mmCIF file of C-alpha atoms and ligand atoms in Angstrom:
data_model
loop_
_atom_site.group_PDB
_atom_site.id
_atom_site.type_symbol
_atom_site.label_atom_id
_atom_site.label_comp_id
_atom_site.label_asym_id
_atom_site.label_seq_id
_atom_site.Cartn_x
_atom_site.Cartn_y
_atom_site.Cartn_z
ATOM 1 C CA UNK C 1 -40.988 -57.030 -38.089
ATOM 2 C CA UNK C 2 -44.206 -55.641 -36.483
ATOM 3 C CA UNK C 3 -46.892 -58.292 -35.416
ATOM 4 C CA UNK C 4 -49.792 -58.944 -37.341
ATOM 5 C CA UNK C 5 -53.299 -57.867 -35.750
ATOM 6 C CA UNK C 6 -55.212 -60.288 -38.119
ATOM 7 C CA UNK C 7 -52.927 -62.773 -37.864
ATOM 8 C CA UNK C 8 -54.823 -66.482 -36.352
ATOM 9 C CA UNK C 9 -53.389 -67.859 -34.155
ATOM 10 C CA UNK C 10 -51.535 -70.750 -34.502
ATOM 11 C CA UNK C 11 -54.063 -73.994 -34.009
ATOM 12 C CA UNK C 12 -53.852 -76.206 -31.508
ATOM 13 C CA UNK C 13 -53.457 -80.073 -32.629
ATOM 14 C CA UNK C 14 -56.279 -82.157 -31.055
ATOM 15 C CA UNK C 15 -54.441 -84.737 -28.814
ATOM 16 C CA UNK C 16 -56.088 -87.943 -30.462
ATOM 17 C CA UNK C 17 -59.764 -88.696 -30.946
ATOM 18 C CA UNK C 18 -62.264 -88.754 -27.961
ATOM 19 C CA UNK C 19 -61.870 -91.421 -25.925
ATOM 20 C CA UNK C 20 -58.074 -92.092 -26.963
ATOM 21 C CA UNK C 21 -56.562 -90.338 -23.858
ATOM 22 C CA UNK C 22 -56.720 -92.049 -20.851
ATOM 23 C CA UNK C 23 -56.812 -90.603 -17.315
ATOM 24 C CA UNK C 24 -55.338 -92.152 -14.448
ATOM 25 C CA UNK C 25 -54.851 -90.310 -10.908
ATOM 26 C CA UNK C 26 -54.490 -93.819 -8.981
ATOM 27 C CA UNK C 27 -50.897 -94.964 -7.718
ATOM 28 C CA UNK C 28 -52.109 -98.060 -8.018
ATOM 29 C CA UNK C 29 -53.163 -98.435 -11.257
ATOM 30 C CA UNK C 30 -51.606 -101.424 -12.801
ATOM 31 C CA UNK C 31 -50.489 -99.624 -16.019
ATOM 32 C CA UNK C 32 -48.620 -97.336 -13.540
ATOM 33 C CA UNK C 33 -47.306 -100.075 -12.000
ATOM 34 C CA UNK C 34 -45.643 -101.618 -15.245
ATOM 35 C CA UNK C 35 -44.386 -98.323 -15.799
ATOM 36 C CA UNK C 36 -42.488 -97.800 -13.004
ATOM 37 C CA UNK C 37 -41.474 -101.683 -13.079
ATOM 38 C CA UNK C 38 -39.020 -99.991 -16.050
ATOM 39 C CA UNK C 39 -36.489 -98.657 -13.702
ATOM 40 C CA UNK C 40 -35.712 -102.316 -12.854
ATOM 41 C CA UNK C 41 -33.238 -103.427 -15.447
ATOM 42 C CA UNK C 42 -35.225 -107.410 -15.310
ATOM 43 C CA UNK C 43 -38.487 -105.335 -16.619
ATOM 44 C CA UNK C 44 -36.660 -103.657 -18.989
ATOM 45 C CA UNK C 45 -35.088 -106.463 -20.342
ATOM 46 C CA UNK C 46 -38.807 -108.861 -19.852
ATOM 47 C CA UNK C 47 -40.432 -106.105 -21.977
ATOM 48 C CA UNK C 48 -37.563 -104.178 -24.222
ATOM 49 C CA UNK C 49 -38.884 -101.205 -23.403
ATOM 50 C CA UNK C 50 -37.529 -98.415 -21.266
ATOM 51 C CA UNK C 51 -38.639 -94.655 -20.388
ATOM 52 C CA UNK C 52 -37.392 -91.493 -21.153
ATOM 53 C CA UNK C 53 -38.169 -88.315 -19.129
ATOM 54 C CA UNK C 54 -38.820 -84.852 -20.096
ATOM 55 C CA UNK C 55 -40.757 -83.250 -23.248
ATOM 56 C CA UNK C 56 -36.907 -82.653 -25.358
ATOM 57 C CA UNK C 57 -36.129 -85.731 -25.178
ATOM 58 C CA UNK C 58 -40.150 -87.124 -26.019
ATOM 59 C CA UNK C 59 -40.020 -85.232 -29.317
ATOM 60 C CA UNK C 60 -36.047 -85.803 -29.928
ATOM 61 C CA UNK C 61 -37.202 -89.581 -30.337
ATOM 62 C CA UNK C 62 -40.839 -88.742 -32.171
ATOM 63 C CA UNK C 63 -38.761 -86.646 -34.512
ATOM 64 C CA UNK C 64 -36.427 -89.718 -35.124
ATOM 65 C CA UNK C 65 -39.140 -91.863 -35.616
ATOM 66 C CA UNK C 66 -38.238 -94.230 -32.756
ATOM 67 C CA UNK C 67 -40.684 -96.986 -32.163
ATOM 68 C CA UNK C 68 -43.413 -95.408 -29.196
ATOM 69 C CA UNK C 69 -45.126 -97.613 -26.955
ATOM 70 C CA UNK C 70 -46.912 -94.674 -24.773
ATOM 71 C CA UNK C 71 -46.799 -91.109 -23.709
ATOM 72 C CA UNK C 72 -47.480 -89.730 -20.239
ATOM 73 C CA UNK C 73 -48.068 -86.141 -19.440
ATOM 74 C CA UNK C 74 -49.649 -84.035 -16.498
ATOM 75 C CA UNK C 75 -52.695 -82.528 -17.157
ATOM 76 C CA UNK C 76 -51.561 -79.096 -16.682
ATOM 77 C CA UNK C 77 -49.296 -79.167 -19.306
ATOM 78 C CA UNK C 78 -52.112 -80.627 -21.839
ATOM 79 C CA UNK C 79 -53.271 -77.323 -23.345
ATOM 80 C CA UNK C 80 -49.257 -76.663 -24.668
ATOM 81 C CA UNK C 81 -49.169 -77.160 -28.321
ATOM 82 C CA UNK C 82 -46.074 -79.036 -28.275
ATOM 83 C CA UNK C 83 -47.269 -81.336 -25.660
ATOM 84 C CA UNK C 84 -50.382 -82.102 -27.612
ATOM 85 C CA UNK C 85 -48.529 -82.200 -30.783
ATOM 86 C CA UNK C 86 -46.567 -84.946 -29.378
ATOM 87 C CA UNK C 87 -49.876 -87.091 -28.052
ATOM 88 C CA UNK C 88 -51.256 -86.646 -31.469
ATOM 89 C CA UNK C 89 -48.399 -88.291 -32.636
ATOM 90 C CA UNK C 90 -47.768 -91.072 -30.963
ATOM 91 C CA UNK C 91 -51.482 -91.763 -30.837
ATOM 92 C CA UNK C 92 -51.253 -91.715 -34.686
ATOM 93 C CA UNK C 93 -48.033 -94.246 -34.192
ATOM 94 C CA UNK C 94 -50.838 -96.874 -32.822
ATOM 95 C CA UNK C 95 -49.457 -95.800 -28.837
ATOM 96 C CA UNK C 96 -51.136 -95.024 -25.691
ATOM 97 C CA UNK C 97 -51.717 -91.175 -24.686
ATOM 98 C CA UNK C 98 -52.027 -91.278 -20.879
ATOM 99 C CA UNK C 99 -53.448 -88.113 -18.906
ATOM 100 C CA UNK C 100 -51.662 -88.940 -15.501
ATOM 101 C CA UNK C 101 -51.393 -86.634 -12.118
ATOM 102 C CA UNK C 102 -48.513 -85.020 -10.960
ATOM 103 C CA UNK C 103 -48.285 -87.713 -7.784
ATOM 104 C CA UNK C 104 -48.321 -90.425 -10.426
ATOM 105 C CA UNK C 105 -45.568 -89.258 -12.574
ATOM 106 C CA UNK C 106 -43.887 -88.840 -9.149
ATOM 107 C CA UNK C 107 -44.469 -92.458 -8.499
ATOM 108 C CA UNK C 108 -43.208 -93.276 -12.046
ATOM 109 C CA UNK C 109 -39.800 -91.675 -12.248
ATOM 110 C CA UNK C 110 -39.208 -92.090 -8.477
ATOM 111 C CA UNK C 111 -38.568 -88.210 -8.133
ATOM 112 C CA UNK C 112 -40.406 -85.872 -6.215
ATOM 113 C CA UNK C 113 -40.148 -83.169 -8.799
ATOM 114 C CA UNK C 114 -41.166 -85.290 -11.946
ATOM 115 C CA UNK C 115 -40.956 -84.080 -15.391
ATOM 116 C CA UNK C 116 -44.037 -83.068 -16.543
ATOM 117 C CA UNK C 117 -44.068 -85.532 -20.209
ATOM 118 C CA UNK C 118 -43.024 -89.114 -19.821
ATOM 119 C CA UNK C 119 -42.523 -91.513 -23.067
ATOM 120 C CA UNK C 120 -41.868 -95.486 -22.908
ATOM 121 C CA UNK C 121 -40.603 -96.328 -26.102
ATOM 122 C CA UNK C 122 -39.087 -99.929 -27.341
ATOM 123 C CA UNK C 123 -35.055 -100.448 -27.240
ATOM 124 C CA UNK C 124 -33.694 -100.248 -30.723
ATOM 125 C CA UNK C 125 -29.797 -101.376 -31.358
ATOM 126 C CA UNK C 126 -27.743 -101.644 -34.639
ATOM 127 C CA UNK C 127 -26.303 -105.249 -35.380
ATOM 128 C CA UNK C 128 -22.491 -105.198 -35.668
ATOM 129 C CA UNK C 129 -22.747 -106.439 -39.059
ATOM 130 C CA UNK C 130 -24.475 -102.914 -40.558
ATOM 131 C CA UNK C 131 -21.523 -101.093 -39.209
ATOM 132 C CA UNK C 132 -19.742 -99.839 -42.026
ATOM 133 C CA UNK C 133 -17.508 -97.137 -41.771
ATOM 134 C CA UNK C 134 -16.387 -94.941 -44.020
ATOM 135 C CA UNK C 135 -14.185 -92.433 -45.113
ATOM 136 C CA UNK C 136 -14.019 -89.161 -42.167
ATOM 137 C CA UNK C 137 -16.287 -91.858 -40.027
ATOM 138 C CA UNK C 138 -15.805 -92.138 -36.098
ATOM 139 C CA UNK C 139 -17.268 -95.031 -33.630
ATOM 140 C CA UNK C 140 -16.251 -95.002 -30.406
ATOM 141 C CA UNK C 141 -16.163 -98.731 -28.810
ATOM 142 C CA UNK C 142 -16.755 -98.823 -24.532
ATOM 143 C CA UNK C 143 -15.130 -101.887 -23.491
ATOM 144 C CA UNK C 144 -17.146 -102.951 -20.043
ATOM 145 C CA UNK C 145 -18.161 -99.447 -19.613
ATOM 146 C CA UNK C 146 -19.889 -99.688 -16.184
ATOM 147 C CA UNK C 147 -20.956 -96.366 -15.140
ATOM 148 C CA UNK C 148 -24.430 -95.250 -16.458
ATOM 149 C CA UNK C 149 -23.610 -91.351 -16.244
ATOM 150 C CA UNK C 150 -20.197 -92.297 -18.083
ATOM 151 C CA UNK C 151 -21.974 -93.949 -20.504
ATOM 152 C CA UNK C 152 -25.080 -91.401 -21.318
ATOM 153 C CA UNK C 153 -22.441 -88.608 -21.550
ATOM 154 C CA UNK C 154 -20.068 -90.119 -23.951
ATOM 155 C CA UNK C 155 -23.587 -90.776 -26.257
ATOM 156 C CA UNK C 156 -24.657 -87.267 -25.744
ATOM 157 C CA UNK C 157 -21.107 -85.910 -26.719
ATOM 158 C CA UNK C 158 -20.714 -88.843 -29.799
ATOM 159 C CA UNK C 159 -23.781 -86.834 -30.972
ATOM 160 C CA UNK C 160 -22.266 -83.072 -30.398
ATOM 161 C CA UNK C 161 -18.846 -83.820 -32.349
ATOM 162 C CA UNK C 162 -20.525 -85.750 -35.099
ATOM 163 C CA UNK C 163 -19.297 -89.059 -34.435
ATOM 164 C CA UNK C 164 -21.281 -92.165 -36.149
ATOM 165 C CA UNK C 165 -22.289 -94.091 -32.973
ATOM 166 C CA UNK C 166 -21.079 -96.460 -30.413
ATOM 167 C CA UNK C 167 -20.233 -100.242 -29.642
ATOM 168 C CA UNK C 168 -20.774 -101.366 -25.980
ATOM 169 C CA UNK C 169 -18.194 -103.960 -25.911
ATOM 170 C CA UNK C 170 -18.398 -106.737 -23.182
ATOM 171 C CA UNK C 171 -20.280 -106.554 -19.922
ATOM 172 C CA UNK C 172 -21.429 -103.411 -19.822
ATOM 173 C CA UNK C 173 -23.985 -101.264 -18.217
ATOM 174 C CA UNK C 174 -27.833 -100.714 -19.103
ATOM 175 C CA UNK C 175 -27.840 -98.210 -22.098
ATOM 176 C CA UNK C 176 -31.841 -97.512 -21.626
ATOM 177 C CA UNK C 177 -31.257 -97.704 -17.575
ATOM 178 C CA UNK C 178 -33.270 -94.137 -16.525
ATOM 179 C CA UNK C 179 -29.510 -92.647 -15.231
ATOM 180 C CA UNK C 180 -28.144 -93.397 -18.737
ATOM 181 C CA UNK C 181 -30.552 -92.120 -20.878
ATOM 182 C CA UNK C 182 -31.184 -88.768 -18.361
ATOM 183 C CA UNK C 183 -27.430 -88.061 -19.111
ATOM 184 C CA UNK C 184 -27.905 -88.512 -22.849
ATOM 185 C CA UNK C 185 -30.134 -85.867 -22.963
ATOM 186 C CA UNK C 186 -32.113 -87.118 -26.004
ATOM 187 C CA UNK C 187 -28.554 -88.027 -27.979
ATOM 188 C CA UNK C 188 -29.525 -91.980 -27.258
ATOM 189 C CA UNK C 189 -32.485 -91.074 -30.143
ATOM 190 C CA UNK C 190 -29.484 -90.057 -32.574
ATOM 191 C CA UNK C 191 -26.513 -92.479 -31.700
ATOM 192 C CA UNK C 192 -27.012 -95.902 -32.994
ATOM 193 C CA UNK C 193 -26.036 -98.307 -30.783
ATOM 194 C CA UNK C 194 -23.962 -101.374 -31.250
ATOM 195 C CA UNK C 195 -23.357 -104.499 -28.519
ATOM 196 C CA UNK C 196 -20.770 -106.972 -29.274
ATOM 197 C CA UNK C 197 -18.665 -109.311 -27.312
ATOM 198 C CA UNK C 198 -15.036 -108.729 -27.090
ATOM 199 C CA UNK C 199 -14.446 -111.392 -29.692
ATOM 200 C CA UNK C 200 -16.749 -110.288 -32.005
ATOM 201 C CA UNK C 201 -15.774 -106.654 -32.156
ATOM 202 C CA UNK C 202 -12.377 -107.895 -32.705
ATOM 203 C CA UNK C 203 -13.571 -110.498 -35.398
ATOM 204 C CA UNK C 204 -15.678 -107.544 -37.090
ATOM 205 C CA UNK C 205 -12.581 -105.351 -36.736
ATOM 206 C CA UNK C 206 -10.397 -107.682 -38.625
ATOM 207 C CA UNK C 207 -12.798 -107.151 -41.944
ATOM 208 C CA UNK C 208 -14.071 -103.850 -41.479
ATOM 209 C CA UNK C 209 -11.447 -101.623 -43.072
ATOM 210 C CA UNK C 210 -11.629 -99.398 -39.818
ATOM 211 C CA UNK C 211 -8.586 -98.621 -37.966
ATOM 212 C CA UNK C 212 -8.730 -99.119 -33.989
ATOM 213 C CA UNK C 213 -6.746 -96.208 -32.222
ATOM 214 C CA UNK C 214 -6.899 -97.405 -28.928
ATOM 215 C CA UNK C 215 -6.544 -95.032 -25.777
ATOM 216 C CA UNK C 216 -4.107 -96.367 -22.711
ATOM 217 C CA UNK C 217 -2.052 -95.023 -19.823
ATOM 218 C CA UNK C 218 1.176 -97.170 -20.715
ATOM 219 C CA UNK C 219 0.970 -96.004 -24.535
ATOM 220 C CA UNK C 220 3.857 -93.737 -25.562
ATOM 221 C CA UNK C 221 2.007 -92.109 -28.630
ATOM 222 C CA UNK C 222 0.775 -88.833 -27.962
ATOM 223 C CA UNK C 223 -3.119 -88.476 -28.564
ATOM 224 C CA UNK C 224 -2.605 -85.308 -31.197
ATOM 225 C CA UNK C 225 -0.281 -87.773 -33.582
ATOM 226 C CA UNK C 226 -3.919 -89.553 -34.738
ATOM 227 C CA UNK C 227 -6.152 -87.074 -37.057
ATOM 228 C CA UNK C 228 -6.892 -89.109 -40.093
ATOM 229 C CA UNK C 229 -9.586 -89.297 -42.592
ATOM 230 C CA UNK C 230 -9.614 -92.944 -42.077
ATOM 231 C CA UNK C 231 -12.203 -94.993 -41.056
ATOM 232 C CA UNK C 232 -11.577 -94.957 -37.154
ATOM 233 C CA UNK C 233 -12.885 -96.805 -34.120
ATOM 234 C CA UNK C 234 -11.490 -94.926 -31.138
ATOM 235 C CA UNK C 235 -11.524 -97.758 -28.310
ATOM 236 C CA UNK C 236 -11.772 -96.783 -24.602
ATOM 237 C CA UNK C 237 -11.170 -98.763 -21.795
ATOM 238 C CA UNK C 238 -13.049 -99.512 -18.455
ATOM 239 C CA UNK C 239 -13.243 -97.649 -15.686
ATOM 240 C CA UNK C 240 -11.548 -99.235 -13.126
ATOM 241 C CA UNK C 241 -9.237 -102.183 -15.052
ATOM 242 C CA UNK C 242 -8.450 -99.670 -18.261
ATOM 243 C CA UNK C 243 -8.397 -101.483 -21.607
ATOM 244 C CA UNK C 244 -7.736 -105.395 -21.549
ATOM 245 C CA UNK C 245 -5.003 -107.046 -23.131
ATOM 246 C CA UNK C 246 -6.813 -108.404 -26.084
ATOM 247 C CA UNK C 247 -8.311 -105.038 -27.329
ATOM 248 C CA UNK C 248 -5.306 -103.328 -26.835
ATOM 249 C CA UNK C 249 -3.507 -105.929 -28.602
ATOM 250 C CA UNK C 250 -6.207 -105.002 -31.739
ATOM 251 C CA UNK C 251 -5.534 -101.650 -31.861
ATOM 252 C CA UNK C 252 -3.329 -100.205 -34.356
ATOM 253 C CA UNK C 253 -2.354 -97.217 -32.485
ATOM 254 C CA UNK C 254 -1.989 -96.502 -28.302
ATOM 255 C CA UNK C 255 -2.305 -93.219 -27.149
ATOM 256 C CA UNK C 256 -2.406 -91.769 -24.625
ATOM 257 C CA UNK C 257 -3.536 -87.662 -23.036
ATOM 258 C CA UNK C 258 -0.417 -86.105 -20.939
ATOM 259 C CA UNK C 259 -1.692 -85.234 -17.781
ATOM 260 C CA UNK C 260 0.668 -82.353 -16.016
ATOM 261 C CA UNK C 261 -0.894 -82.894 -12.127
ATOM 262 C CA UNK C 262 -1.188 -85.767 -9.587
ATOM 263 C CA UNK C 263 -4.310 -87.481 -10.964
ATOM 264 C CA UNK C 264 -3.637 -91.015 -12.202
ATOM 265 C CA UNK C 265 -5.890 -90.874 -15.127
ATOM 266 C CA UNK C 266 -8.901 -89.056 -17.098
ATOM 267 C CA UNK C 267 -12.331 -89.861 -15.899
ATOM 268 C CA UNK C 268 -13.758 -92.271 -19.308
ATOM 269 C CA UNK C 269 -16.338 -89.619 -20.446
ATOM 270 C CA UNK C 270 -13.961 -86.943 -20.209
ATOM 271 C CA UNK C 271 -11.041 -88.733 -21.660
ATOM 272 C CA UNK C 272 -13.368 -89.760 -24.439
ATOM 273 C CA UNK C 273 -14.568 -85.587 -25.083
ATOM 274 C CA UNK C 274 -10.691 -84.898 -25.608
ATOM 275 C CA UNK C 275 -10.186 -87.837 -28.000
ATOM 276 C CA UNK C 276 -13.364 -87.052 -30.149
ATOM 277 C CA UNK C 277 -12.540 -83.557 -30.335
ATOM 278 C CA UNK C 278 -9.075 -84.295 -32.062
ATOM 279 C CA UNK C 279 -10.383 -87.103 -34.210
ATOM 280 C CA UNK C 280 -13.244 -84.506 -35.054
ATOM 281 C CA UNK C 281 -10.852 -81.744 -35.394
ATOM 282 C CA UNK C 282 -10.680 -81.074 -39.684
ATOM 283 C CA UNK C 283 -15.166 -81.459 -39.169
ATOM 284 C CA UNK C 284 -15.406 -79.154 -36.362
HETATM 285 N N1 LIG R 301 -6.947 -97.647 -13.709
HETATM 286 C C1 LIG R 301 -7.350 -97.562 -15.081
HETATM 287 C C2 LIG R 301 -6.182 -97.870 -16.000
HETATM 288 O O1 LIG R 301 -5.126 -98.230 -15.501
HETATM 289 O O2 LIG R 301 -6.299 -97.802 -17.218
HETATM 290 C C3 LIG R 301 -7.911 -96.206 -15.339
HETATM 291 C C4 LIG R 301 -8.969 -96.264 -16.362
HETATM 292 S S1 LIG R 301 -9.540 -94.678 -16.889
HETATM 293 C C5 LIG R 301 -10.447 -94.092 -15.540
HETATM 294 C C6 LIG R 301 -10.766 -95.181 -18.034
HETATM 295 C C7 LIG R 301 -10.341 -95.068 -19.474
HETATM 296 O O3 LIG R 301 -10.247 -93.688 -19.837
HETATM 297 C C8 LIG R 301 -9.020 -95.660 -19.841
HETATM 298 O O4 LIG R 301 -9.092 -97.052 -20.058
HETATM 299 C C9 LIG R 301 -8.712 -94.922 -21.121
HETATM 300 O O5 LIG R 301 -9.474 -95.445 -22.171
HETATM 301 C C10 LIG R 301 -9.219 -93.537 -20.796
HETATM 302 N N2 LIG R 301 -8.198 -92.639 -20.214
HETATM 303 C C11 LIG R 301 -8.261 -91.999 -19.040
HETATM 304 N N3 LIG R 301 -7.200 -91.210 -18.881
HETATM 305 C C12 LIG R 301 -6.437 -91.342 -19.990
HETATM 306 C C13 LIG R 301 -5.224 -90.763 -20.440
HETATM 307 N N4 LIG R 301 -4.543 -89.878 -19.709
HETATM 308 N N5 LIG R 301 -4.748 -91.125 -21.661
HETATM 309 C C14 LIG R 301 -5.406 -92.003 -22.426
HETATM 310 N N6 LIG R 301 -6.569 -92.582 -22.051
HETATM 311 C C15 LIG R 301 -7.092 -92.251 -20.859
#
């Protein structure tokens, strides 16, 4: 295909109307200063809102319709179509379009080579009660999943396999914490989310038709003997204490990955990959 002489090029999308951007190049601004404030889980949790970094995973959540509460992008990245594309839009979601310098997006993420697009958006998670799976349908539960990298990578891969979403179970670590939703590399938009106490995951399990194959280094089951079409929650345990006696009481199945060397056991988030794969097997 040969380009087009005539052709127009594309337009560019005006950011918002005049006046809607607004430029800040002071540290000290005090909308900079609540900004930042969201690395600390107490803000986060004050204001249920957290941030996201990077322009992917901006329009992975604008494309999911995930509720916005402001944008923040460098000014030399304005005239990009995508960027402005993605002001427009949030400023037509009723959000904030800020034109901040490099020093103050710096300041914001607490690196010294910032992304260049910035989004605060509002935490969103699924009550236990909508979970409903169904037939072919795969939830992975974290019980007291403390690691934030753990965490954001078992999201991101939930997302590559096709899996229906997950269920922090317990005490567990900040989902929209920056680490955690860096490592989810815009999955977190896509994976509904689910906290529940130990009880109450158990309770729900009881009633929800879903079978629980839990994953242990004491089980005797090997971890190929579990592709089903069933319903499944595949239940992983924590990091350093492995699955507690109750959930592994509720599970239906134990199983557990042979492991040939001298390691006592899987990391979580890559234990979790080889489980989802062969639970994801016949969709894959
Ligand atoms: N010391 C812990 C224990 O005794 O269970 C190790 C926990 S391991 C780092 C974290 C979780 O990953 C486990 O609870 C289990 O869910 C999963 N896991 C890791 N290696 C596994 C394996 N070889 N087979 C089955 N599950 C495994």
């Amino acid at each position: 295909m040969t380009d087009r002489p005539d052709k127009a090029p594309p337009r560019r999308p005006d950011i918002a109307a005049p006046g809607a951007v607004k430029q800040i190049t002071s540290l000290a601004n005090p909308i900079v200063k609540d900004i930042r404030g969201l690395a600390l889980k107490k803000h986060r949790d004050e204001t249920g809102l957290f941030l996201g970094e990077g322009l992917k995973l901006v329009t992975d959540a604008l494309e999911e319709a995930w509720p916005v509460h402001t944008i923040c992008f460098a000014g030399s990245v304005r005239a990009q179509n995508v960027v402005a594309q993605a002001a427009a839009t949030v400023h037509a979601r009723g959000g904030t379009v800020l034109e901040v310098s490099e020093q103050v997006l710096g300041k914001i993420t607490r690196r010294d080579n910032p992304q260049m697009v910035v989004g605060v958006f509002k935490q969103r998670l699924t009550p236990l009660a909508d979970m409903k799976p169904g037939k072919g349908d795969v939830w992975v539960a974290l019980e007291q999943v403390r690691d934030p990298g753990n965490l954001g990578t078992v999201i991101r891969t939930i997302d590559s396999v096709g899996a229906r979403g997950v269920i922090l179970v317990g005490e567990t670590c900040d989902p929209f914490s920056m680490e955690a939703v860096r490592a989810t590399m815009g999955s977190l938009f896509h994976v509904p989310l689910v906290r529940a106490s130990r009880d109450a995951f158990i309770a729900w399990s009881r009633t929800s038709g879903a079978r629980l194959v839990g994953t242990h280094l004491k089980a005797t089951a090997d971890y190929r003997a579990v592709a089903s079409d069933a319903p499944t929650v595949l239940v992983m345990g924590n990091e350093q204490q492995g699955l507690s006696e109750p959930m592994a009481e509720a599970c239906a199945v134990r199983v557990k990955i042979p492991m040939a060397g001298r390691a006592d056991s899987l990391n979580l988030a890559v234990a979790t990959g080889v489980m989802l794969y062969e639970l994801r097997r016949a969709a894959l």
